[in-house]
Short mmCIF file of C-alpha atoms and ligand atoms in Angstrom, two decimals:
data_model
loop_
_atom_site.label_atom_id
_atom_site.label_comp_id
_atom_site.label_asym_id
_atom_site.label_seq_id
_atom_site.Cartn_x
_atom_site.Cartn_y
_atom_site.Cartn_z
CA UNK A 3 112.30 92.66 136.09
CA UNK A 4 110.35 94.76 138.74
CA UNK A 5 109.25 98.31 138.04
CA UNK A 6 107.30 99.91 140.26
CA UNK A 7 105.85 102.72 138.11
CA UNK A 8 105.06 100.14 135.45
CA UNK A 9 103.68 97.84 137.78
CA UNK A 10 101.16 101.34 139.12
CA UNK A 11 100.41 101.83 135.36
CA UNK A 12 99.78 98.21 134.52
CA UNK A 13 97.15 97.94 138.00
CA UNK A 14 95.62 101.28 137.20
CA UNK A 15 94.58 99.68 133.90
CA UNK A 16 93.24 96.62 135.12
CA UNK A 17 91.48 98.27 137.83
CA UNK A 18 90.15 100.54 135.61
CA UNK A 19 89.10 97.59 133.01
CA UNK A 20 90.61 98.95 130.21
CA UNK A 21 93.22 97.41 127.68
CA UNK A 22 96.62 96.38 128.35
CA UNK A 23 99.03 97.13 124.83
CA UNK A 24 101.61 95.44 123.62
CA UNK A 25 104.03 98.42 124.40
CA UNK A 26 102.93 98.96 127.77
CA UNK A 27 104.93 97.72 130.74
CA UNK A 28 103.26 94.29 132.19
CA UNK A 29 104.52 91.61 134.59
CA UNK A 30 106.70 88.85 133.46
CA UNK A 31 104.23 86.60 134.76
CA UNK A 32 101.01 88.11 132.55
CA UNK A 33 103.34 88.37 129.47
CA UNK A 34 104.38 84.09 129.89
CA UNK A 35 101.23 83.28 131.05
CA UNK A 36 99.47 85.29 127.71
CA UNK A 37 101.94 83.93 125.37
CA UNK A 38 101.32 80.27 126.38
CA UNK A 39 97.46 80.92 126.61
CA UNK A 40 97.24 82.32 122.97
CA UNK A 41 99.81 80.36 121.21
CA UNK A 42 97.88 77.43 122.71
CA UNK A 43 94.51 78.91 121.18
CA UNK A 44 95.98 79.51 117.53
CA UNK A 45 97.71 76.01 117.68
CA UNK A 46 94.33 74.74 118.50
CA UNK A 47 92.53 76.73 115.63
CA UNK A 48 95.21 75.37 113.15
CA UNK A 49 95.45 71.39 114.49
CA UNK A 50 91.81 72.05 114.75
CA UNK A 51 91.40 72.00 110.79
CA UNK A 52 92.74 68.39 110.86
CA UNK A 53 89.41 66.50 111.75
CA UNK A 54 87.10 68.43 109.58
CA UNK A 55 89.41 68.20 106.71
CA UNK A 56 89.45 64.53 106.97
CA UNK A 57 85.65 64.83 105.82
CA UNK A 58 85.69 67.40 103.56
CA UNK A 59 86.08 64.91 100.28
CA UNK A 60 83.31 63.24 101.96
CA UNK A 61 80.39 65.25 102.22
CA UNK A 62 77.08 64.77 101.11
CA UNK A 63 76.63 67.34 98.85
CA UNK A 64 78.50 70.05 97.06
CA UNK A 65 76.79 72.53 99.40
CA UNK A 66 78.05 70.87 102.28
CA UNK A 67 81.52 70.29 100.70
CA UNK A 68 81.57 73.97 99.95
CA UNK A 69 80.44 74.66 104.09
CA UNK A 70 82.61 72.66 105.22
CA UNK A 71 85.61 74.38 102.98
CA UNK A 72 84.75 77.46 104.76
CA UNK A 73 85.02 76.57 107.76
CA UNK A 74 87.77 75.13 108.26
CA UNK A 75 89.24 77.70 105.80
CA UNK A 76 88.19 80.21 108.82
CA UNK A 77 89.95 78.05 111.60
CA UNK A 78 93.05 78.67 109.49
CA UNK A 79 93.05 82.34 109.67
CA UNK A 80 91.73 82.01 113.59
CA UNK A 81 95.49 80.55 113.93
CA UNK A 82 96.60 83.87 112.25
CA UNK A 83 94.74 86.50 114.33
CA UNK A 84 95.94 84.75 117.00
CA UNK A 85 99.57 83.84 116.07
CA UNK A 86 99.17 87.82 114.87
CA UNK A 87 98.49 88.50 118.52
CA UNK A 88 101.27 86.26 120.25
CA UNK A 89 103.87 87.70 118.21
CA UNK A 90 103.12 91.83 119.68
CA UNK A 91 104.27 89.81 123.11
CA UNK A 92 107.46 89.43 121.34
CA UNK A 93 107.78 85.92 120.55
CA UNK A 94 108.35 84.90 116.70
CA UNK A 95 106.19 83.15 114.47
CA UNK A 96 108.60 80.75 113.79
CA UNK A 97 109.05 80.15 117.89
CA UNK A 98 105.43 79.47 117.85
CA UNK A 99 105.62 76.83 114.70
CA UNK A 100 108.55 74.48 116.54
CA UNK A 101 107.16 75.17 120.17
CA UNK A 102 104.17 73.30 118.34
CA UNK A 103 106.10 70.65 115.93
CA UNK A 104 108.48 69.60 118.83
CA UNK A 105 105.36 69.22 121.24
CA UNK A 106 106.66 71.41 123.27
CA UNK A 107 103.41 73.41 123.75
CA UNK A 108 99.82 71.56 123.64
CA UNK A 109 96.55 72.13 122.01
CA UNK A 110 93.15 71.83 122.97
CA UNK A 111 93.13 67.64 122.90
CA UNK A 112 89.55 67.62 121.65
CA UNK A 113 91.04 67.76 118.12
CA UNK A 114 92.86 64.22 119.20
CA UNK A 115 89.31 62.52 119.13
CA UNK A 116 88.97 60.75 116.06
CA UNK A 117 86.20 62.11 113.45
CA UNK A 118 84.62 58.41 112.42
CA UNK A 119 81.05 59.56 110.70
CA UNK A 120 79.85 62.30 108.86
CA UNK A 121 77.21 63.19 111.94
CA UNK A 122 80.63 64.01 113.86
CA UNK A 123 81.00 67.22 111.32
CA UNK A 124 77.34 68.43 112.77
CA UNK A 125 78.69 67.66 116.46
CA UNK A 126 81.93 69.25 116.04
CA UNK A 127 80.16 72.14 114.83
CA UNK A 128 77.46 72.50 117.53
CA UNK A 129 79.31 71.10 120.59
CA UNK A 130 82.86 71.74 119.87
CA UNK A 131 82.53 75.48 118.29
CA UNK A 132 79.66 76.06 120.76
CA UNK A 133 82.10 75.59 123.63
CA UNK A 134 84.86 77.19 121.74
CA UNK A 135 82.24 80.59 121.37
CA UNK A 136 81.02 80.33 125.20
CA UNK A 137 85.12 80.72 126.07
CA UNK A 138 85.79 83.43 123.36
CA UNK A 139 82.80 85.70 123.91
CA UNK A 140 84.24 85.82 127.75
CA UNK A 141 88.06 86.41 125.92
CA UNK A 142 86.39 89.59 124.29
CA UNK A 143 86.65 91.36 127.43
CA UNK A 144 90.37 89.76 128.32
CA UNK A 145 92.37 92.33 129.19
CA UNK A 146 95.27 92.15 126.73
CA UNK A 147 94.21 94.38 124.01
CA UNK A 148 95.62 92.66 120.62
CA UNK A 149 93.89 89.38 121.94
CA UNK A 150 90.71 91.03 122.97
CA UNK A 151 90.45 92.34 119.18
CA UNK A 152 91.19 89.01 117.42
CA UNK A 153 88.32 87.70 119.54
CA UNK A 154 85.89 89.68 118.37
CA UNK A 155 86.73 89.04 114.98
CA UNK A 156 86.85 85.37 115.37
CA UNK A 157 83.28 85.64 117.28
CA UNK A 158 81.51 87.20 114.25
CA UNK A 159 82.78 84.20 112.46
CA UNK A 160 82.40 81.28 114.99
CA UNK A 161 78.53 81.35 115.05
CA UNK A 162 78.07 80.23 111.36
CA UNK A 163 80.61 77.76 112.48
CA UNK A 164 77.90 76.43 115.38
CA UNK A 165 74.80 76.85 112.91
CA UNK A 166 76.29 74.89 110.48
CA UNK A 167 77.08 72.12 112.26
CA UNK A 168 73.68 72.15 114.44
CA UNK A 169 71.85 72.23 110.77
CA UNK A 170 73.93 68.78 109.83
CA UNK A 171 72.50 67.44 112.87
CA UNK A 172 68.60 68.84 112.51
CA UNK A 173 69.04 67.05 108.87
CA UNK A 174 70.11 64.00 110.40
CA UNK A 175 67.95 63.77 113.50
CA UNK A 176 64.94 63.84 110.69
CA UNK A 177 66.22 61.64 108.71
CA UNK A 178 65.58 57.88 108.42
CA UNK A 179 66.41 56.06 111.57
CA UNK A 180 69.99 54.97 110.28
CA UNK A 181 70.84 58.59 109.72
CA UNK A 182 69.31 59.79 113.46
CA UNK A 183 71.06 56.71 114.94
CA UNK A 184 74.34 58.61 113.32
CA UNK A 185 73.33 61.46 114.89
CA UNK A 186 72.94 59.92 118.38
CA UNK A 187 76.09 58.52 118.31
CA UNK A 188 78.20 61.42 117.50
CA UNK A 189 76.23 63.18 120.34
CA UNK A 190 77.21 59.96 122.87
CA UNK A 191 80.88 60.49 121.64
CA UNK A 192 81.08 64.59 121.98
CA UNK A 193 79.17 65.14 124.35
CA UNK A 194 81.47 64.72 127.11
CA UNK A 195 84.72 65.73 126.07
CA UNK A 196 83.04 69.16 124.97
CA UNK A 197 82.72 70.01 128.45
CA UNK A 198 85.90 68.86 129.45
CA UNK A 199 86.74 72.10 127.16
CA UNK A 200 86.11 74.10 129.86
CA UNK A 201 89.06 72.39 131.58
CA UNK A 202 89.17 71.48 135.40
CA UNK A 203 86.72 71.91 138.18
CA UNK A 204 87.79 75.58 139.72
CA UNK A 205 89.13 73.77 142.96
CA UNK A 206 91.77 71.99 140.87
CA UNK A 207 92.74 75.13 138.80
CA UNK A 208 95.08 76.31 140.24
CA UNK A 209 95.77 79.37 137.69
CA UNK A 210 92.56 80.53 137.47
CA UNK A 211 92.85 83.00 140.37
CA UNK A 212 95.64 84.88 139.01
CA UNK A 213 94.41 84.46 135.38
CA UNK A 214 91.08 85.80 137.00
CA UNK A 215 93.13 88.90 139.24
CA UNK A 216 95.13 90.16 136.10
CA UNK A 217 91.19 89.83 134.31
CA UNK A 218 92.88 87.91 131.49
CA UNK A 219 89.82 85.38 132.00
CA UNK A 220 86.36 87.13 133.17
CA UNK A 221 84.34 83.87 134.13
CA UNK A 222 85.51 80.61 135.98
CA UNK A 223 86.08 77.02 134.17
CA UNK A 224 82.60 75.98 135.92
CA UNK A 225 80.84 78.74 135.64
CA UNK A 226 81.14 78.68 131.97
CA UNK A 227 80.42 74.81 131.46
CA UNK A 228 77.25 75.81 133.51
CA UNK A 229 76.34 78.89 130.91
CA UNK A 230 77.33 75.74 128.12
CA UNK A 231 75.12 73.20 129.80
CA UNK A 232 71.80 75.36 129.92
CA UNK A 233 72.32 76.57 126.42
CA UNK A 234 72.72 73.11 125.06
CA UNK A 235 70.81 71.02 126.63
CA UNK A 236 67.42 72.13 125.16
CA UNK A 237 68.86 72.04 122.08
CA UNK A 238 69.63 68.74 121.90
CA UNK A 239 66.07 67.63 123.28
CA UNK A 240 64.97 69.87 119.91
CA UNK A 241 66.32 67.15 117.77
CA UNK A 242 64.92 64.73 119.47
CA UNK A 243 68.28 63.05 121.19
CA UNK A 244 69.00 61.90 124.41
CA UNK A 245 71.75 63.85 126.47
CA UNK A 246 74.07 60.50 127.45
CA UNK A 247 74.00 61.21 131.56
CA UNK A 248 71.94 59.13 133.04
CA UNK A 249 72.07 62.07 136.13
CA UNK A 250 71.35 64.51 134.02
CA UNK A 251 67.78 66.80 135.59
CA UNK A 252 66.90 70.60 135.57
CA UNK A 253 66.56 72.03 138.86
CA UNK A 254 63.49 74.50 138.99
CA UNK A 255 64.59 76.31 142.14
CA UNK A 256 68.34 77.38 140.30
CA UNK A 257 67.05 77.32 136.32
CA UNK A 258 69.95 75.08 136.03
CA UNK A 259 70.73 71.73 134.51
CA UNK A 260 72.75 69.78 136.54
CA UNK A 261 74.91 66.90 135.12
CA UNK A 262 76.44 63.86 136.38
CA UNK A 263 79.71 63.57 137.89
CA UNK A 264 82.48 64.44 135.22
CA UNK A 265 85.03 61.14 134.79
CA UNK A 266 87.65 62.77 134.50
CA UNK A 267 89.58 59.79 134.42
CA UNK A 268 88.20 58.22 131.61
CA UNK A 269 89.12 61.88 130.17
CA UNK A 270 92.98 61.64 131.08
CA UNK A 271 92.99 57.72 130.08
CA UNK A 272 91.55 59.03 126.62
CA UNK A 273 94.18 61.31 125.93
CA UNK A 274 96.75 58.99 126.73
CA UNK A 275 94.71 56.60 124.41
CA UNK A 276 94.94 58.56 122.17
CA UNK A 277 98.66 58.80 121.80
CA UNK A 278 98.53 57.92 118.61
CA UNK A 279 96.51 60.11 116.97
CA UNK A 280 98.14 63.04 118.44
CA UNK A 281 101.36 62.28 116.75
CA UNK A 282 99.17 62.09 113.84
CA UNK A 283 97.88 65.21 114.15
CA UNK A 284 101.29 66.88 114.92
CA UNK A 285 103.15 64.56 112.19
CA UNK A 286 100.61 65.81 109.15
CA UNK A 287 100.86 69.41 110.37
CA UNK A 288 105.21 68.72 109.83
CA UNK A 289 104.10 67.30 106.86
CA UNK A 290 102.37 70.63 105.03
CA UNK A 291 104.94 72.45 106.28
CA UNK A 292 107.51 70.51 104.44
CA UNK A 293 105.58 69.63 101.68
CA UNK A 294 104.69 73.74 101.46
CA UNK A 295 108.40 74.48 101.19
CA UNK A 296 108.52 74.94 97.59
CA UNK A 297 106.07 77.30 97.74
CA UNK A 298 107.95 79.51 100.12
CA UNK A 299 110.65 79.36 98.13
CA UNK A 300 109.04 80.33 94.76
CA UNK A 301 107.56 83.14 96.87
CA UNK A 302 111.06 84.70 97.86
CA UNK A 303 112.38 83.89 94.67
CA UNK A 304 109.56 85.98 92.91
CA UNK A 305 109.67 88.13 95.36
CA UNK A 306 114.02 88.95 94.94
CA UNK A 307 113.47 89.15 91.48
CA UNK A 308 111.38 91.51 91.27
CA UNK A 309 112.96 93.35 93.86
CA UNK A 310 116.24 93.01 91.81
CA UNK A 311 113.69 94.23 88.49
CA UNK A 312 112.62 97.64 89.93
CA UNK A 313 116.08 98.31 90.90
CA UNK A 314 117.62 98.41 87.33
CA UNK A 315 114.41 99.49 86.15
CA UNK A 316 115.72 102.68 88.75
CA UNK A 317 119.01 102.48 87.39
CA UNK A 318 118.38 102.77 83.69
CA UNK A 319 116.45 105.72 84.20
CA UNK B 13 110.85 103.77 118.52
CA UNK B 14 109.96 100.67 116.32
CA UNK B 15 107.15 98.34 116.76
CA UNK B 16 109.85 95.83 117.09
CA UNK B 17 109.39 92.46 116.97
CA UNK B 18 112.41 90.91 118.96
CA UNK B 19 114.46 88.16 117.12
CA UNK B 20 113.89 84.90 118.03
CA UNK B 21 116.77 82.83 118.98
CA UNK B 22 118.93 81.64 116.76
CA UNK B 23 116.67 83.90 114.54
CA UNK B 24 119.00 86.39 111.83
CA UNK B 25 117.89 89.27 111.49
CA UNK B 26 117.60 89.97 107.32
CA UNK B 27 120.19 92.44 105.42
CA UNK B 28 117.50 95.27 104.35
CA UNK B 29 117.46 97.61 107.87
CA UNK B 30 117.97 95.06 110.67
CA UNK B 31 114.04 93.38 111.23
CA UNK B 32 113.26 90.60 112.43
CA UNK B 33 111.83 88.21 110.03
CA UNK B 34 110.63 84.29 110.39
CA UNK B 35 113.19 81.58 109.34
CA UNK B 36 112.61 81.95 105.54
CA UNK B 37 113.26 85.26 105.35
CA UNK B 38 109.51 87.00 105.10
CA UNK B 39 109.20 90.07 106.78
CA UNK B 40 106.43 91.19 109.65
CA UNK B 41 103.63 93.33 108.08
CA UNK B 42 101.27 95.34 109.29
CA UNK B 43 97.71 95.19 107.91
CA UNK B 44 94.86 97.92 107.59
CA UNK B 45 91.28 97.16 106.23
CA UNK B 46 89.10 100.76 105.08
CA UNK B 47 85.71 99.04 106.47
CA UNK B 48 83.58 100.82 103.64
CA UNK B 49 84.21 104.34 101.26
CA UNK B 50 84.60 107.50 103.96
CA UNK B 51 86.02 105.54 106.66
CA UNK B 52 89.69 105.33 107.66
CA UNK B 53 91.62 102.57 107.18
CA UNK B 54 92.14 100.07 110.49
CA UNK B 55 94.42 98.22 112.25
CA UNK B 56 93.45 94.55 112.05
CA UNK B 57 96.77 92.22 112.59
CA UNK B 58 99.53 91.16 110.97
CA UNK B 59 101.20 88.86 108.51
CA UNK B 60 104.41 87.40 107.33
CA UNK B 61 105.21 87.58 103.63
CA UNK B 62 108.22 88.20 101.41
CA UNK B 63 106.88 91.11 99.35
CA UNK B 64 103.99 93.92 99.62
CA UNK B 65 102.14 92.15 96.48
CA UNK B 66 101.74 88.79 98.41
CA UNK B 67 101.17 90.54 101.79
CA UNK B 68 97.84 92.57 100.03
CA UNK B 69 96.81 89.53 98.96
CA UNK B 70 97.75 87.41 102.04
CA UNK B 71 95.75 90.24 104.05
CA UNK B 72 92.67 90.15 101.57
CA UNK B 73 92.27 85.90 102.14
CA UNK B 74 93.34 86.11 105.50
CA UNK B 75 91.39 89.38 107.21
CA UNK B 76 88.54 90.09 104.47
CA UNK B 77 87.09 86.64 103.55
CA UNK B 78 83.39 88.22 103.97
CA UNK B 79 82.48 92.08 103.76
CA UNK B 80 84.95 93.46 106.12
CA UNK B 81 86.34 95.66 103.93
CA UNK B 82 87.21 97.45 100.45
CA UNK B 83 90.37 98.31 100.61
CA UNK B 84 93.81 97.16 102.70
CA UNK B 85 96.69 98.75 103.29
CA UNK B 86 100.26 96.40 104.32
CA UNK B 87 103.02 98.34 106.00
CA UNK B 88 106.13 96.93 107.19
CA UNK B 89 105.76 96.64 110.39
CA UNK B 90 109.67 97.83 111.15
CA UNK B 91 108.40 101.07 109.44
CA UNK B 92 105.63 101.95 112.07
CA UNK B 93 107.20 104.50 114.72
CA UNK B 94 105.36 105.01 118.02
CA UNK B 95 105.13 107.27 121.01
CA UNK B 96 106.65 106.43 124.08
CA UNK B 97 102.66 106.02 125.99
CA UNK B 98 104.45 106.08 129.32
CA UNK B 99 105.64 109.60 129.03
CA UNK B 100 104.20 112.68 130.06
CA UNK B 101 103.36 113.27 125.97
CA UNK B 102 99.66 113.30 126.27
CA UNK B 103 98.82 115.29 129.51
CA UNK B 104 98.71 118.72 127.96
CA UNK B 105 95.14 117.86 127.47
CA UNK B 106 94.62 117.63 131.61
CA UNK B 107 96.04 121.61 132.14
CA UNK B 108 94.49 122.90 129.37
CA UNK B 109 90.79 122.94 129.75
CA UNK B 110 90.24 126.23 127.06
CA UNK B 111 90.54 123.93 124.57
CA UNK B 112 87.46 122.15 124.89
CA UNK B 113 83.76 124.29 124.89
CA UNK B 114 82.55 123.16 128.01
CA UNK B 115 85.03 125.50 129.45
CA UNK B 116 83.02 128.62 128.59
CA UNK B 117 79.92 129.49 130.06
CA UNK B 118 77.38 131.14 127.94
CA UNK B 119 74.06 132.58 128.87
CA UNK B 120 71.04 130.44 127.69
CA UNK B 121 69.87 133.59 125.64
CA UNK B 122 72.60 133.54 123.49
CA UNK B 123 70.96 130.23 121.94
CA UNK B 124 72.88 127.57 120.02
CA UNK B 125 77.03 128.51 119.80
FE1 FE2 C 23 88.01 78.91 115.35
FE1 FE2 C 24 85.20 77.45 114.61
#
């Protein structure tokens, strides 16, 4: 469909850096590319639950049990401000739900690492919602306006997220030496998919121009694994635990880390690898939806009846 | 016009006034949050459930699980009716510039007006 008043409007506006609304007249090609992008996102939040949960009868401590409730209690209603915000594109919940069940559209395949110690809840937390807040606090200024607004929301919540988990690891890194060895390993294993969050280098993205032109992202895939890098780095030399890149060295003339080459093999072999735990993932979330059914039938039931209730109540009087 | 939600394919759209609701019948609500007492009630997202009780409560757990807010408002979302923002509605404001005060010009004398 081409419009050329539509098409003014919809360049004045991004020129202009102000909001795009889900009324307004916008290019196929930003409305596809925005659907995919967020339904990818809230899939993400909502597989995303799937790793944590797996610890959550396992924690420590009631505190931490009760943390760790919340959390991934906020991841599931991340998947609805963002499921909220695909669905003003005009594409249905329910589009979303078997785009996701039949595979058809990915998430984030960090969440198809498995979660093996309880050290991995501290570097989920830390390295995985770190990254995950570097690339939302750039979506606050996206330029779709219902996506803009369920980042911010999500942003106020994603840093407890990130202290939480970085407070598991300060309470294992000074620990006894079996409990920082846990947290050295979880740091080996995240470390490196967390920044292969940030996807690609930018020479092999080939989106990210247009993605970049229609200001739906603000800030390239390496320029915010760089921002990642610097802010993390010192952290982890807080708790006392080595960074697991042998290349890794601070450059004084930049203020910059720099890292080692990225394998991004190893990354692409990995998520093949894991294969199986992806159908896991995907298989579980079927699952609760099945298994949920009965609930969302006693709902509408309730629901007709008392509709059907008020109704004679209106007639008898 | 509606803030319509287009029907998925396949989708039906429910007997009430012709919506669009998800496969189980729920309809799309709208959801408001009043931040704190003297503000106005704000647009936050929406929600799918199959009556108003469930989608206040659905909208309390799901938008106002710390201090956002103390109050919500759910409205059907095929209830909301909005302006057509492409038309020439809102440019009155541009050719009328006696509504505002900066239009007048008054002497420095004359003190606070
Ligand atoms: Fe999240
Ligand atoms: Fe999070």
């Amino acid at each position: 469909m081409h419009n050329d008043t539509g098409q003014q409007a919809f360049d004045a506006i991004i020129e202009a850096d102000e909001k795009v609304e889900p009324r307004d007249w916008m290019p196929d090609g930003y409305r596809s590319t925005l659907i995919r992008q967020i339904a990818q996102h809230a899939h993400s939040e909502v597989i995303g639950m799937q790793p944590e949960a797996n610890w959550i009868t396992r924690a420590p401590t009631l505190l931490r049990k009760s943390i760790l409730t919340a959390k991934v209690q906020d991841e599931a209603g991340h998947g609805l401000y963002l499921y909220s915000a695909a669905e003003t594109l005009g594409i249905s919940r329910d589009e979303l739900q078997e785009l996701l069940h039949s595979g058809r559209q990915k998430y984030s395949s960090i969440f198809n690492y498995p979660t093996l110690s309880w050290a991995d809840m501290g570097a989920i937390g830390w390295l995985v919602d770190g990254a995950a807040i570097m690339n939302q606090i750039m979506l606050q200024r996206t330029s779709y306006g219902p996506y803009a607004r369920a980042m911010v929301k999500i942003c106020k919540e994603e840093s407890f997220h990130a202290r939480q988990g970085y407070s598991i690891m300060m309470t294992l890194a000074q620990g006894t030496e079996e409990q920082k060895a846990l947290a050295q390993d979880a740091l080996d294993r995240w470390w490196w998919p967390s920044l292969m969050m940030f996807g690609p280098h930018d020479a092999e993205s080939p989106h990210t121009e247009q993605s970049m032109a229609w200001k739906i992202k603000r800030v390239t895939n390496d320029e915010l694994r760089q921002m990642y890098i610097d802010q993390t780095v010192p952290q982890a030399h807080y708790l006392g635990l080595t960074i697991p890149d042998d290349d890794l060295v601070f450059d004084e003339e930049t203020g910059h880390w720099n890292i080692g080459p990225i394998d991004w093999d190893e990354f692409w072999a990995t998520v093949k690898g894991n294969g199986r735990v992806s159908r896991e993932r995907i298989a579980h979330k079927v699952k609760a939806w099945d298994e949920g059914a009965w609930v969302r039938e006693a709902a509408t039931a309730y629901a007709a009846k008392q509709r059907s209730r008020s109704e004679s109540e209106k007639e008898a009087s | 016009m509606s803030y319509e939600v287009p029907l998925a394919p396949g989708e039906q759209p429910d007997n009430l006034d012709g919506e669009a609701t998800s496969a189980h019948g729920w309809p799309l609500w709208e959801v408001f949050v009043r931040a704190k007492r003297g503000l106005s009630h704000t647009h936050v997202g929406s929600l799918h459930a199959p009556d108003a009780e469930t989608a206040v409560q659905n909208a309390r757990d799901g938008y106002t699980r710390r201090a956002e807010g103390v109050s919500v408002w759910v409205v059907r979302s095929v209830h909301i009716h909005a302006s057509d923002d492409a038309s020439s509605m809102f440019e009155p404001f541009e050719d009328k510039p006696y509504r505002h005060p900066t239009f007048y010009e008054i002497p420095d004398e004359v003190g606070q007006l």
